[in-house]
PDB file of C-alpha atoms in Angstrom:
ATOM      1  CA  UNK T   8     -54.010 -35.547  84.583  1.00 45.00           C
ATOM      2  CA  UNK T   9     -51.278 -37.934  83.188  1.00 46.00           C
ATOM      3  CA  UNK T  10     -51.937 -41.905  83.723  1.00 54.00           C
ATOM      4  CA  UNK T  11     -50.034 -43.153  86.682  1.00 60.00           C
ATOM      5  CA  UNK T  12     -47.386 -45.758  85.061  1.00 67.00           C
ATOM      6  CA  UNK T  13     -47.524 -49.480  86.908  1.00 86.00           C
ATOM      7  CA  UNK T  14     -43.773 -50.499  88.183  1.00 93.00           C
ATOM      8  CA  UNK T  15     -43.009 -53.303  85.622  1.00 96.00           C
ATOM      9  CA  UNK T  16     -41.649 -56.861  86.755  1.00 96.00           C
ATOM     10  CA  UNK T  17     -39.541 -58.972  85.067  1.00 97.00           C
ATOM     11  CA  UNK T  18     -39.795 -63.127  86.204  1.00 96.00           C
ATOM     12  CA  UNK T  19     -37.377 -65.451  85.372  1.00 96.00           C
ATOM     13  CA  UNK T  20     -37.117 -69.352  86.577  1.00 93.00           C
ATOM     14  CA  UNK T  21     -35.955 -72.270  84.536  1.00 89.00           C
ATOM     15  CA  UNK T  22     -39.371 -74.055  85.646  1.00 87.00           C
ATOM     16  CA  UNK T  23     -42.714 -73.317  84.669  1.00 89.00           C
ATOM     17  CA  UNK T  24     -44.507 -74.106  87.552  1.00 88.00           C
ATOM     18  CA  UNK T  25     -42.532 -71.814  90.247  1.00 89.00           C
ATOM     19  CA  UNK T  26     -42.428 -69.596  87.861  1.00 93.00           C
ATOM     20  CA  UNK T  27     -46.213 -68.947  87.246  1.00 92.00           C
ATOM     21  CA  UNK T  28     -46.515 -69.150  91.116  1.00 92.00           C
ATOM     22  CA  UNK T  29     -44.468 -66.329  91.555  1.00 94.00           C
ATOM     23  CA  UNK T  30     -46.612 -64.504  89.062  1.00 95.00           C
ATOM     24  CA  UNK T  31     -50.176 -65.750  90.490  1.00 94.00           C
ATOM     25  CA  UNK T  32     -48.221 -64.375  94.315  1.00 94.00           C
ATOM     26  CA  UNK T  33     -47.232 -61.682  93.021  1.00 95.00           C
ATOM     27  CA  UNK T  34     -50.611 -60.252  91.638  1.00 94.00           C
ATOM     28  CA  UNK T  35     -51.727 -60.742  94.892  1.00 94.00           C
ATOM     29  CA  UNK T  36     -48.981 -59.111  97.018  1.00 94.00           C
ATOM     30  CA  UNK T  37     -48.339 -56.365  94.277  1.00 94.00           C
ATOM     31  CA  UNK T  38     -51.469 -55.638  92.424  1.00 93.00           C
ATOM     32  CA  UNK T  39     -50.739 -52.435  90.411  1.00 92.00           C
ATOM     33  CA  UNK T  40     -47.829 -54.177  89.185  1.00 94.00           C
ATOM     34  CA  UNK T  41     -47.536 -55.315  85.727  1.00 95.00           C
ATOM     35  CA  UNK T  42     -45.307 -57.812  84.813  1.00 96.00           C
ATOM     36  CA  UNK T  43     -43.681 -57.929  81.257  1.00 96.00           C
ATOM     37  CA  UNK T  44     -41.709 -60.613  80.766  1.00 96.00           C
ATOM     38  CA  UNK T  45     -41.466 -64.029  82.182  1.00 96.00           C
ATOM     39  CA  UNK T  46     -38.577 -65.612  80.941  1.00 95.00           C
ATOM     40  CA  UNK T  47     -37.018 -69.134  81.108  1.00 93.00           C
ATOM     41  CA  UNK T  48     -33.894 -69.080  81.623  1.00 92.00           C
ATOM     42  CA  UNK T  49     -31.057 -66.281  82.219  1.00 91.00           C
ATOM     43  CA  UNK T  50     -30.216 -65.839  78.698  1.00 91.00           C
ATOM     44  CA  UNK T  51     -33.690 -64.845  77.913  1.00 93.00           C
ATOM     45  CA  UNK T  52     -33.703 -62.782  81.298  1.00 95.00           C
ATOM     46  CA  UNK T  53     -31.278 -60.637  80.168  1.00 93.00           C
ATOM     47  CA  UNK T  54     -32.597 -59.993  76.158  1.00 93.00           C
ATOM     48  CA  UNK T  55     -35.867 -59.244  78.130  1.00 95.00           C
ATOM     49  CA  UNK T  56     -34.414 -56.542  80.147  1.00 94.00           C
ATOM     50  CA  UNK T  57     -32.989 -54.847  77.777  1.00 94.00           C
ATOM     51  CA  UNK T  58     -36.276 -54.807  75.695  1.00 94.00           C
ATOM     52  CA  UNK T  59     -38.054 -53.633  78.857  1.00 95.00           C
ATOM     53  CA  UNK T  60     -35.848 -52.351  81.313  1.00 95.00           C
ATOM     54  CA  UNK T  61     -38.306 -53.083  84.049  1.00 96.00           C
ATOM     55  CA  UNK T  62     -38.291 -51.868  87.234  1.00 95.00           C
ATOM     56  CA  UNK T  63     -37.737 -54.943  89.027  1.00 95.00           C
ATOM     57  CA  UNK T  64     -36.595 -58.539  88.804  1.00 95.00           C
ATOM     58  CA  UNK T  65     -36.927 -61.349  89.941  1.00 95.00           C
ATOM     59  CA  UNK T  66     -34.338 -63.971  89.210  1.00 92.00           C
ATOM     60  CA  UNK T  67     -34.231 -67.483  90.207  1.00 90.00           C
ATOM     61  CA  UNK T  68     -30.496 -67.857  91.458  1.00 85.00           C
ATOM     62  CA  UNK T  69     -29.753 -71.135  89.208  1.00 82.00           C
ATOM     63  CA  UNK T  70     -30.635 -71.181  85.640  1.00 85.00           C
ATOM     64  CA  UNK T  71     -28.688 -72.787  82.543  1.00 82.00           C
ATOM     65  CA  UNK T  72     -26.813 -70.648  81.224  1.00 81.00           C
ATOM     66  CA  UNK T  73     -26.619 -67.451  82.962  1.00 86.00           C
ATOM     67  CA  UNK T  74     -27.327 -67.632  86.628  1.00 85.00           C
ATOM     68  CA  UNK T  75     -29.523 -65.193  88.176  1.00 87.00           C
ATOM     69  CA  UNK T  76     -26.465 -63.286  90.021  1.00 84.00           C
ATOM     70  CA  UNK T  77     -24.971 -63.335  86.718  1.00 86.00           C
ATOM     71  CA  UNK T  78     -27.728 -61.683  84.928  1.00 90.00           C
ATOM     72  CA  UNK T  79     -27.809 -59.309  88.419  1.00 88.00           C
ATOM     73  CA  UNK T  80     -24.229 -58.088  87.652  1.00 85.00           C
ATOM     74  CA  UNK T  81     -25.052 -57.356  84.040  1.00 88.00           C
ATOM     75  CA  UNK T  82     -28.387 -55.104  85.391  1.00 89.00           C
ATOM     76  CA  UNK T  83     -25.453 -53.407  87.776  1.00 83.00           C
ATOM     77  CA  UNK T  84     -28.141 -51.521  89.821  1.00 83.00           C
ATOM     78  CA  UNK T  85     -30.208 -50.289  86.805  1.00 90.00           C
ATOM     79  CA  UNK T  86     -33.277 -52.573  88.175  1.00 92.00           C
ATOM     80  CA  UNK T  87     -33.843 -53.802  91.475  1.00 91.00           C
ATOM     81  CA  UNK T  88     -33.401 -57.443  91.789  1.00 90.00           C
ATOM     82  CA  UNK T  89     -34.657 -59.975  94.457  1.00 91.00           C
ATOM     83  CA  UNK T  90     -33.246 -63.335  94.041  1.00 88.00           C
ATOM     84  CA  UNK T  91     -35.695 -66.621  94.087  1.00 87.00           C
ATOM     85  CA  UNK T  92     -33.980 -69.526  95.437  1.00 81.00           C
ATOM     86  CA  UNK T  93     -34.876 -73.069  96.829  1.00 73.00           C
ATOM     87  CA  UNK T  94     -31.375 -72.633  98.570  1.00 65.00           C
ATOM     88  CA  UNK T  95     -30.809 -71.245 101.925  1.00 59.00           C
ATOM     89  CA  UNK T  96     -27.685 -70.521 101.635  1.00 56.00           C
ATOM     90  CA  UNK T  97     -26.033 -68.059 104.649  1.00 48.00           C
ATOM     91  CA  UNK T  98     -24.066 -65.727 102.108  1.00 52.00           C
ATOM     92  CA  UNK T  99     -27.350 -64.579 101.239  1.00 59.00           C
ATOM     93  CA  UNK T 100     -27.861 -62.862 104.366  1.00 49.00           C
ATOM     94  CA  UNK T 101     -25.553 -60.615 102.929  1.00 49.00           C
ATOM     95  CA  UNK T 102     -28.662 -59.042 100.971  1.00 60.00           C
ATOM     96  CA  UNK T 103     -30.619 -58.086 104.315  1.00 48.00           C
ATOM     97  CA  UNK T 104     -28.017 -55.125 104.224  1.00 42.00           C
ATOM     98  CA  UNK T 105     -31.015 -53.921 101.620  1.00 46.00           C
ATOM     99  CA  UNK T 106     -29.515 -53.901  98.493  1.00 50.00           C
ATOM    100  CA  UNK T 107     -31.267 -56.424  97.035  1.00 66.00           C
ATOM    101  CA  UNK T 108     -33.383 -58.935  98.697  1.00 76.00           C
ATOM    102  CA  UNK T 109     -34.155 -62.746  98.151  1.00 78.00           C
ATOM    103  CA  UNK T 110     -36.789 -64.797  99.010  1.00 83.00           C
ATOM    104  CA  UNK T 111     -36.847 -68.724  99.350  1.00 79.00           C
ATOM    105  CA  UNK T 112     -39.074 -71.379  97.571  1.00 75.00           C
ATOM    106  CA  UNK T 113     -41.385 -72.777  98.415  1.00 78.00           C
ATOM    107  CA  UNK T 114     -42.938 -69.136  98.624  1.00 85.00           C
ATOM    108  CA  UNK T 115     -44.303 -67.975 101.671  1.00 86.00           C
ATOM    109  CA  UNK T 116     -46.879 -64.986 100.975  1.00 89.00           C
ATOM    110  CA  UNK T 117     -45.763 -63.284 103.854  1.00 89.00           C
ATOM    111  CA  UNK T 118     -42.254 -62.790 102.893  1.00 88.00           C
ATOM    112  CA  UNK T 119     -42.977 -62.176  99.619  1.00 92.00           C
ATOM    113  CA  UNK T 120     -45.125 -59.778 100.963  1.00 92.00           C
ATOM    114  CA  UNK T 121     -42.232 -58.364 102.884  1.00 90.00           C
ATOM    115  CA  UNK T 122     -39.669 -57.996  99.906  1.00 90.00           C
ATOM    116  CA  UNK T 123     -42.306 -56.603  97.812  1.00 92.00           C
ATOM    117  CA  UNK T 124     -42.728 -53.627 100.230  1.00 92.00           C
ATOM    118  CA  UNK T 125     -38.617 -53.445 100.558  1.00 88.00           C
ATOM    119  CA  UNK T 126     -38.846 -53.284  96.620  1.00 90.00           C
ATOM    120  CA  UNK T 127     -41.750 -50.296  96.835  1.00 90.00           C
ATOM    121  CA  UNK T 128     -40.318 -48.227  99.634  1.00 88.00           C
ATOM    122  CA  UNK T 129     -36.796 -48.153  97.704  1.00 86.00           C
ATOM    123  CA  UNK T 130     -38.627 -47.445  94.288  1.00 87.00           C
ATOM    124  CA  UNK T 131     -40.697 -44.335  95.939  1.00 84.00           C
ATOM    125  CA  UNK T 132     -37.262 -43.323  96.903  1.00 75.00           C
ATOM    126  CA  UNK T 133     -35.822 -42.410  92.956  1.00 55.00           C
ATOM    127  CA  UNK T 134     -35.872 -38.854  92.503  1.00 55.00           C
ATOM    128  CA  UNK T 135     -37.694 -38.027  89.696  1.00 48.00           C
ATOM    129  CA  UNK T 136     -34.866 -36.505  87.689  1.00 49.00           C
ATOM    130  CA  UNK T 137     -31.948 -38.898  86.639  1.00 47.00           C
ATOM    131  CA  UNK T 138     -29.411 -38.999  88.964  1.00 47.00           C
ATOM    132  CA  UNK T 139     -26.376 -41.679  89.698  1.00 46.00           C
ATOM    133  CA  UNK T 140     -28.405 -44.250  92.150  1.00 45.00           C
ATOM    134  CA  UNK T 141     -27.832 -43.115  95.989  1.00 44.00           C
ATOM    135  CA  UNK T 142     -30.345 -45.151  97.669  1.00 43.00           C
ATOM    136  CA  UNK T 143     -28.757 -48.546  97.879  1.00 43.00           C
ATOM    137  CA  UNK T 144     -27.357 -49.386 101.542  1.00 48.00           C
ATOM    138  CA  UNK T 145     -24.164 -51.276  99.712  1.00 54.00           C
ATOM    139  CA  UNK T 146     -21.928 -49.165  97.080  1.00 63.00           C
ATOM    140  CA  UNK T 147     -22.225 -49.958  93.359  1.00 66.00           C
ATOM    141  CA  UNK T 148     -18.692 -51.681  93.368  1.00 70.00           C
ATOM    142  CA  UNK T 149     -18.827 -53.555  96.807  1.00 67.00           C
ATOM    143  CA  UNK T 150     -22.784 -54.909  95.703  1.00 69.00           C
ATOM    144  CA  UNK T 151     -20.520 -55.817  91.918  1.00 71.00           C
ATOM    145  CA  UNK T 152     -17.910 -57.854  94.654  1.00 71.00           C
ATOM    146  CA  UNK T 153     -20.885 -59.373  96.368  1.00 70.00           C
ATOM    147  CA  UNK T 154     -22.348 -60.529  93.208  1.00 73.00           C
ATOM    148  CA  UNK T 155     -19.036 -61.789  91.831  1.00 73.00           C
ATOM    149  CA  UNK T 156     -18.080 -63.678  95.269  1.00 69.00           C
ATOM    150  CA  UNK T 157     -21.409 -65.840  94.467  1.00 71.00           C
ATOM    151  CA  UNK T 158     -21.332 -66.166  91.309  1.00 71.00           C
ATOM    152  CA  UNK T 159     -17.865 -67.695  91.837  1.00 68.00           C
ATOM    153  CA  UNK T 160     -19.400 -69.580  94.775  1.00 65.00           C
ATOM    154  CA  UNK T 161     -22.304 -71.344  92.647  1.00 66.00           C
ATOM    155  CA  UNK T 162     -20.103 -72.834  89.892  1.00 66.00           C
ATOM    156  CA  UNK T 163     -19.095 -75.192  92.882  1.00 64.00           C
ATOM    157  CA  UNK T 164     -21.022 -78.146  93.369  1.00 64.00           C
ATOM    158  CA  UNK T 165     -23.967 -78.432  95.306  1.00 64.00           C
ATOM    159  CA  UNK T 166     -23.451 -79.698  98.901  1.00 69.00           C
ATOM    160  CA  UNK T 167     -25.520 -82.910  99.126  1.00 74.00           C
ATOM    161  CA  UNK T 168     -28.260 -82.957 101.580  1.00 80.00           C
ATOM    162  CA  UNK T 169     -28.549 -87.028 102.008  1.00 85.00           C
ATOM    163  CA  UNK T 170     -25.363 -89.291 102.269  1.00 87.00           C
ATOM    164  CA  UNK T 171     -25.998 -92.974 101.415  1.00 87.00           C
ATOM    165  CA  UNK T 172     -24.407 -95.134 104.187  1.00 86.00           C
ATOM    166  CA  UNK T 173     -24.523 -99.335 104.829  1.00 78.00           C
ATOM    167  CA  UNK T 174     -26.240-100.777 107.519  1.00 79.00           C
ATOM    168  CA  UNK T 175     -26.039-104.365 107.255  1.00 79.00           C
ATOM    169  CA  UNK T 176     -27.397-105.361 103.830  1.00 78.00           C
ATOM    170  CA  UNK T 177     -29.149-101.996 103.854  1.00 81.00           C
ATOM    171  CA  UNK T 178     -28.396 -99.174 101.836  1.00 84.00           C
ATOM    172  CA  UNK T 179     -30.147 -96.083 104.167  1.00 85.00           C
ATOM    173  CA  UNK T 180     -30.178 -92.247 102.549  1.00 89.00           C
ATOM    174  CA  UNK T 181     -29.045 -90.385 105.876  1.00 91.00           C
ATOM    175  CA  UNK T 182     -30.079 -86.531 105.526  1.00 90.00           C
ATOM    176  CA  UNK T 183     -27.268 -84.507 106.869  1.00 90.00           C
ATOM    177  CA  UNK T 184     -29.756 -82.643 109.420  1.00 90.00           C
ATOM    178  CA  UNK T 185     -30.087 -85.416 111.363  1.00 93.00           C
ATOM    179  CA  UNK T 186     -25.930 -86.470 111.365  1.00 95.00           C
ATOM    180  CA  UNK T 187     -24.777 -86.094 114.832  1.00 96.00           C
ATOM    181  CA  UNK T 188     -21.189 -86.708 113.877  1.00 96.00           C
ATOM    182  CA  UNK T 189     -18.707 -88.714 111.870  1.00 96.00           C
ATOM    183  CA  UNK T 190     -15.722 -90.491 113.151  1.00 95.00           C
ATOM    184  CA  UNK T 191     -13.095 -91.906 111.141  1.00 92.00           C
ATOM    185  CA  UNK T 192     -12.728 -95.849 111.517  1.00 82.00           C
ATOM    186  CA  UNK T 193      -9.886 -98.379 110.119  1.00 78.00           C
ATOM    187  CA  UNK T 194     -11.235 -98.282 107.006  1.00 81.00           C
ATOM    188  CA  UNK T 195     -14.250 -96.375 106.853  1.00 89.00           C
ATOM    189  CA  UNK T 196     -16.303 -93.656 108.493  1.00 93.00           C
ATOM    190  CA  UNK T 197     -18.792 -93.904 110.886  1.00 93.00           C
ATOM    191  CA  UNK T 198     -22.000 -91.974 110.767  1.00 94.00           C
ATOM    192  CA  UNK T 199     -23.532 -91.516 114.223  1.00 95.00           C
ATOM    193  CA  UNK T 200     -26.922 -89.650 113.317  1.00 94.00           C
ATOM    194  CA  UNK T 201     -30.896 -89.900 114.889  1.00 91.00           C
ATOM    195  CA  UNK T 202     -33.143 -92.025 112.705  1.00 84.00           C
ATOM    196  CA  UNK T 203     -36.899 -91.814 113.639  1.00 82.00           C
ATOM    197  CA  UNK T 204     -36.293 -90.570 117.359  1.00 83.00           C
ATOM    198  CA  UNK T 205     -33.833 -93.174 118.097  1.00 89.00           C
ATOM    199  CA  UNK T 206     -30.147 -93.355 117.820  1.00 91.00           C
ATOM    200  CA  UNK T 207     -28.291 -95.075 114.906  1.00 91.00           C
ATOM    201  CA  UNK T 208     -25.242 -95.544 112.963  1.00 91.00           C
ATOM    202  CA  UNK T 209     -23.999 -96.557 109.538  1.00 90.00           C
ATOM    203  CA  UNK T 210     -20.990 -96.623 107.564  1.00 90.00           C
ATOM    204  CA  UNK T 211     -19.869 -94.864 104.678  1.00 91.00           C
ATOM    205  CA  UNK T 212     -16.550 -95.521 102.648  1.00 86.00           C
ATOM    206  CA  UNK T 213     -15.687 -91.593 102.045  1.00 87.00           C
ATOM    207  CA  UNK T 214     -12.487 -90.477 103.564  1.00 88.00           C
ATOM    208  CA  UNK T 215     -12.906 -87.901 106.315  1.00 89.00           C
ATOM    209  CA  UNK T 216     -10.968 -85.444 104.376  1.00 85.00           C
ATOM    210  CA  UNK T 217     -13.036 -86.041 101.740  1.00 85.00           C
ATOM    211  CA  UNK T 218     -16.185 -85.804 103.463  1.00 87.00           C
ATOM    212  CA  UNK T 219     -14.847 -82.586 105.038  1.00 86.00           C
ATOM    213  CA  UNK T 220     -14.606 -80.945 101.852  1.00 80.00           C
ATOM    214  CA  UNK T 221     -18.446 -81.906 101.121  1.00 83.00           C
ATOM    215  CA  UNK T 222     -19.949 -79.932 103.835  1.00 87.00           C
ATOM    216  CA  UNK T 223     -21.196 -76.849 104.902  1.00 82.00           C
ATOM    217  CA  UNK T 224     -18.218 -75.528 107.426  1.00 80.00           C
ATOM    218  CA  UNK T 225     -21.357 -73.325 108.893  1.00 80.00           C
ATOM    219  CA  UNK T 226     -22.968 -76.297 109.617  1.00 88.00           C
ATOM    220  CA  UNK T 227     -19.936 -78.614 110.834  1.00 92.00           C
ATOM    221  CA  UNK T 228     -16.636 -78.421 112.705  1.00 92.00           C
ATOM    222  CA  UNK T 229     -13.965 -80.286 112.301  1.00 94.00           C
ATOM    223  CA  UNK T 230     -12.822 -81.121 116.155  1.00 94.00           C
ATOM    224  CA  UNK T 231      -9.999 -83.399 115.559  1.00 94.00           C
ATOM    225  CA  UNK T 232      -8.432 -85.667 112.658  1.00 91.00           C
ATOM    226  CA  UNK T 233     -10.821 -88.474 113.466  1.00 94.00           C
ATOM    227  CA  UNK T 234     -14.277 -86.184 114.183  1.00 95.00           C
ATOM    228  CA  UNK T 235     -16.194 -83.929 112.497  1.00 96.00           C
ATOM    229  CA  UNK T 236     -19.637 -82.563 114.580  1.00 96.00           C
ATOM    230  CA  UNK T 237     -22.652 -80.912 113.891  1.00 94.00           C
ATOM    231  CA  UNK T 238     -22.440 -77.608 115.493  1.00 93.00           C
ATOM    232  CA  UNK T 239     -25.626 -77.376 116.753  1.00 92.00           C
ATOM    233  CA  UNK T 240     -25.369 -80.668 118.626  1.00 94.00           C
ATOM    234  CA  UNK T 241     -22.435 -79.014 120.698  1.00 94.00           C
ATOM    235  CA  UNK T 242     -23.534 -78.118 124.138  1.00 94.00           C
ATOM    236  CA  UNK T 243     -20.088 -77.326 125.365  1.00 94.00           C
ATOM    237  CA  UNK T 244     -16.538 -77.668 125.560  1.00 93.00           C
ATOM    238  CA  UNK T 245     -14.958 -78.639 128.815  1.00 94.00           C
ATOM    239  CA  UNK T 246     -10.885 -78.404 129.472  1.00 92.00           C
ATOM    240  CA  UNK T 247      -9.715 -80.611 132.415  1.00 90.00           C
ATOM    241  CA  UNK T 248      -6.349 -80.033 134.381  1.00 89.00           C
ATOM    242  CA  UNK T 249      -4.109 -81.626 132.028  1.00 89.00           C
ATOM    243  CA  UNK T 250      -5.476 -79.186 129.311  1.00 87.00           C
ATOM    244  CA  UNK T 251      -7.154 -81.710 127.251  1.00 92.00           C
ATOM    245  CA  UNK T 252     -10.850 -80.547 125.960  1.00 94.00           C
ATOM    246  CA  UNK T 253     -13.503 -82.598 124.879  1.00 95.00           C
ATOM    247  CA  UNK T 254     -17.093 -82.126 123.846  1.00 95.00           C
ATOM    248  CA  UNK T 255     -20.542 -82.713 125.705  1.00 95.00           C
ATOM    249  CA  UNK T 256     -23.128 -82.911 123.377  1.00 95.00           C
ATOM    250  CA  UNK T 257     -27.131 -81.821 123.156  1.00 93.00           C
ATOM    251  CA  UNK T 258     -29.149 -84.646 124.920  1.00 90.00           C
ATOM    252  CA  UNK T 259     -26.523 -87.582 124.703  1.00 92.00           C
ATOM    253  CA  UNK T 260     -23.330 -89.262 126.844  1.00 92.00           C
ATOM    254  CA  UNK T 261     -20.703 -89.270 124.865  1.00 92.00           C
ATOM    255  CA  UNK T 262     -17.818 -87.266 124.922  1.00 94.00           C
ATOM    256  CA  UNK T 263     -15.732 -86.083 121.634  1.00 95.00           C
ATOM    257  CA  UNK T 264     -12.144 -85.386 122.192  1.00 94.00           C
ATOM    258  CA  UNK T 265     -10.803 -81.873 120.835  1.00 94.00           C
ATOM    259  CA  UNK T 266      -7.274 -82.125 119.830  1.00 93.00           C
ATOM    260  CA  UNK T 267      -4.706 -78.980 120.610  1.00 91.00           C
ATOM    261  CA  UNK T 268      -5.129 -78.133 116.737  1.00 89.00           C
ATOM    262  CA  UNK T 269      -8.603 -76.849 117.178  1.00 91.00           C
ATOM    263  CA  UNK T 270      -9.136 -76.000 120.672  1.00 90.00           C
ATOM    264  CA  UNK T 271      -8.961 -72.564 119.754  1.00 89.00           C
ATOM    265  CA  UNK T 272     -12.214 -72.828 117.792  1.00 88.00           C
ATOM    266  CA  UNK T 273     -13.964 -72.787 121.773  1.00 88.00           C
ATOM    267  CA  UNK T 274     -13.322 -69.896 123.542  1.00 78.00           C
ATOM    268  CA  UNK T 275     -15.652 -67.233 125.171  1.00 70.00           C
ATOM    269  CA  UNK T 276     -16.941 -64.293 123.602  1.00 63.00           C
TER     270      UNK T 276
END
């Protein structure tokens, strides 16, 4: 009776310490596994595959160098890939479609757990004679568009996650989860945003426009010249007789005028 051969891993992340996680999760979630390489950045990633050719990788998303997608479009479906990332970024829901998968750092065992058994279920499905790959949900060439479209999107910069604002003599880091909206002033912009439970505002000296440009447009909506809102504190959009719209918002009083230019964004399904 011949040996049964272990699927082989391939690990790459830029940092040690993730990176040996993955490893120590991974023996747990995938014991018959064997992993043979564990690389440090992309560069290395890809001279490891082609030394190995393992069965699957996993690729942090940013590394110097070559990214993880970018290393993904060289492997162009000859591994399976699931991206590691400490980003949560919504074009990567585009992977539940099963071509690949991802999961998020910190890791969670249980979706680990869950992309490991994607990983198995799609490996079990090779035929044992070599044959053009047929099992991926996406094509070769729109999964080679995906990639590309990403790879494109993560030589932008990152979008901050804190904005530092004044308040008073005070210099406060503001996370952009807890902005309720901005409104532009004479001179500067007005953050209105919940700080320990209670309401607050600060100022910042960034342009709307230039603010705009900063965030995630999944996140926030541009209402009107002056106001940009955090969609999720939108509770609904009301039109009176004259046809002007404004805004009622999650839990507070004010209303937040919607000029003619984007009524359109609030219509029913």
């Amino acid at each position: 009776m011949n040996p049964i051969t272990p699927f082989t891993v391939l690990i790459a992340d830029d940092e040690e310490a993730p990176r040996e996680q993955l490893a120590e999760a991974l023996a747990q979630a995938w014991p018959e596994a064997r992993i043979v390489a564990r690389c440090r950045h992309g560069a290395d990633a890809w001279d490891q595959w082609l030394e190995h050719e393992p069965d699957v990788c996993f690729l942090d998303i940013r590394m110097p160098g070559l990214s993880g997608i970018e290393v993904a479009q060289r492997i162009a479906g000859r591994s399976e890939v699931v991206f590691v990332t400490a980003f949560g970024d919504h074009a990567l829901a585009a992977f539940d479609a099963g071509a690949v998968d991802y999961v998020l750092k910190p890791l969670e065992p249980q979706r680990l757990a869950q992309a490991v058994e994607r990983v198995r279920l799609r490996l079990s499905a090779v035929p044992a004679t070599p044959q053009p790959p047929q099992s991926s949900a996406i094509d070769p060439a729109s999964l080679q568009r995906l990639l590309a479209k990403l790879a494109q999107d993560l030589q932008r910069p990152a979008r901050p996650e804190v904005i530092q604002a004044s308040v008073g003599k005070e210099i406060r880091l503001i996370r952009l989860a807890d902005v309720v909206y901005f409104e532009a002033d004479t001179r500067y912009t007005r953050v209105v945003y919940r700080h320990e439970g209670a309401d607050a505002d600060a100022l910042i000296r960034t342009p709307l426009k230039d603010l705009l440009a900063q965030l995630d447009e999944a996140q926030f909506t541009q209402i009107h010249r002056s106001v940009i809102v955090r969609s999720e504190c939108i509770a609904s959009a009301v039109r009176d007789d004259a046809g002007n719209m404004h805004l009622r918002l999650r839990g507070r009083e004010e209303r937040l005028p919607v000029s003619r230019q984007f009524q359109g964004l609030f219509k029913a399904q």
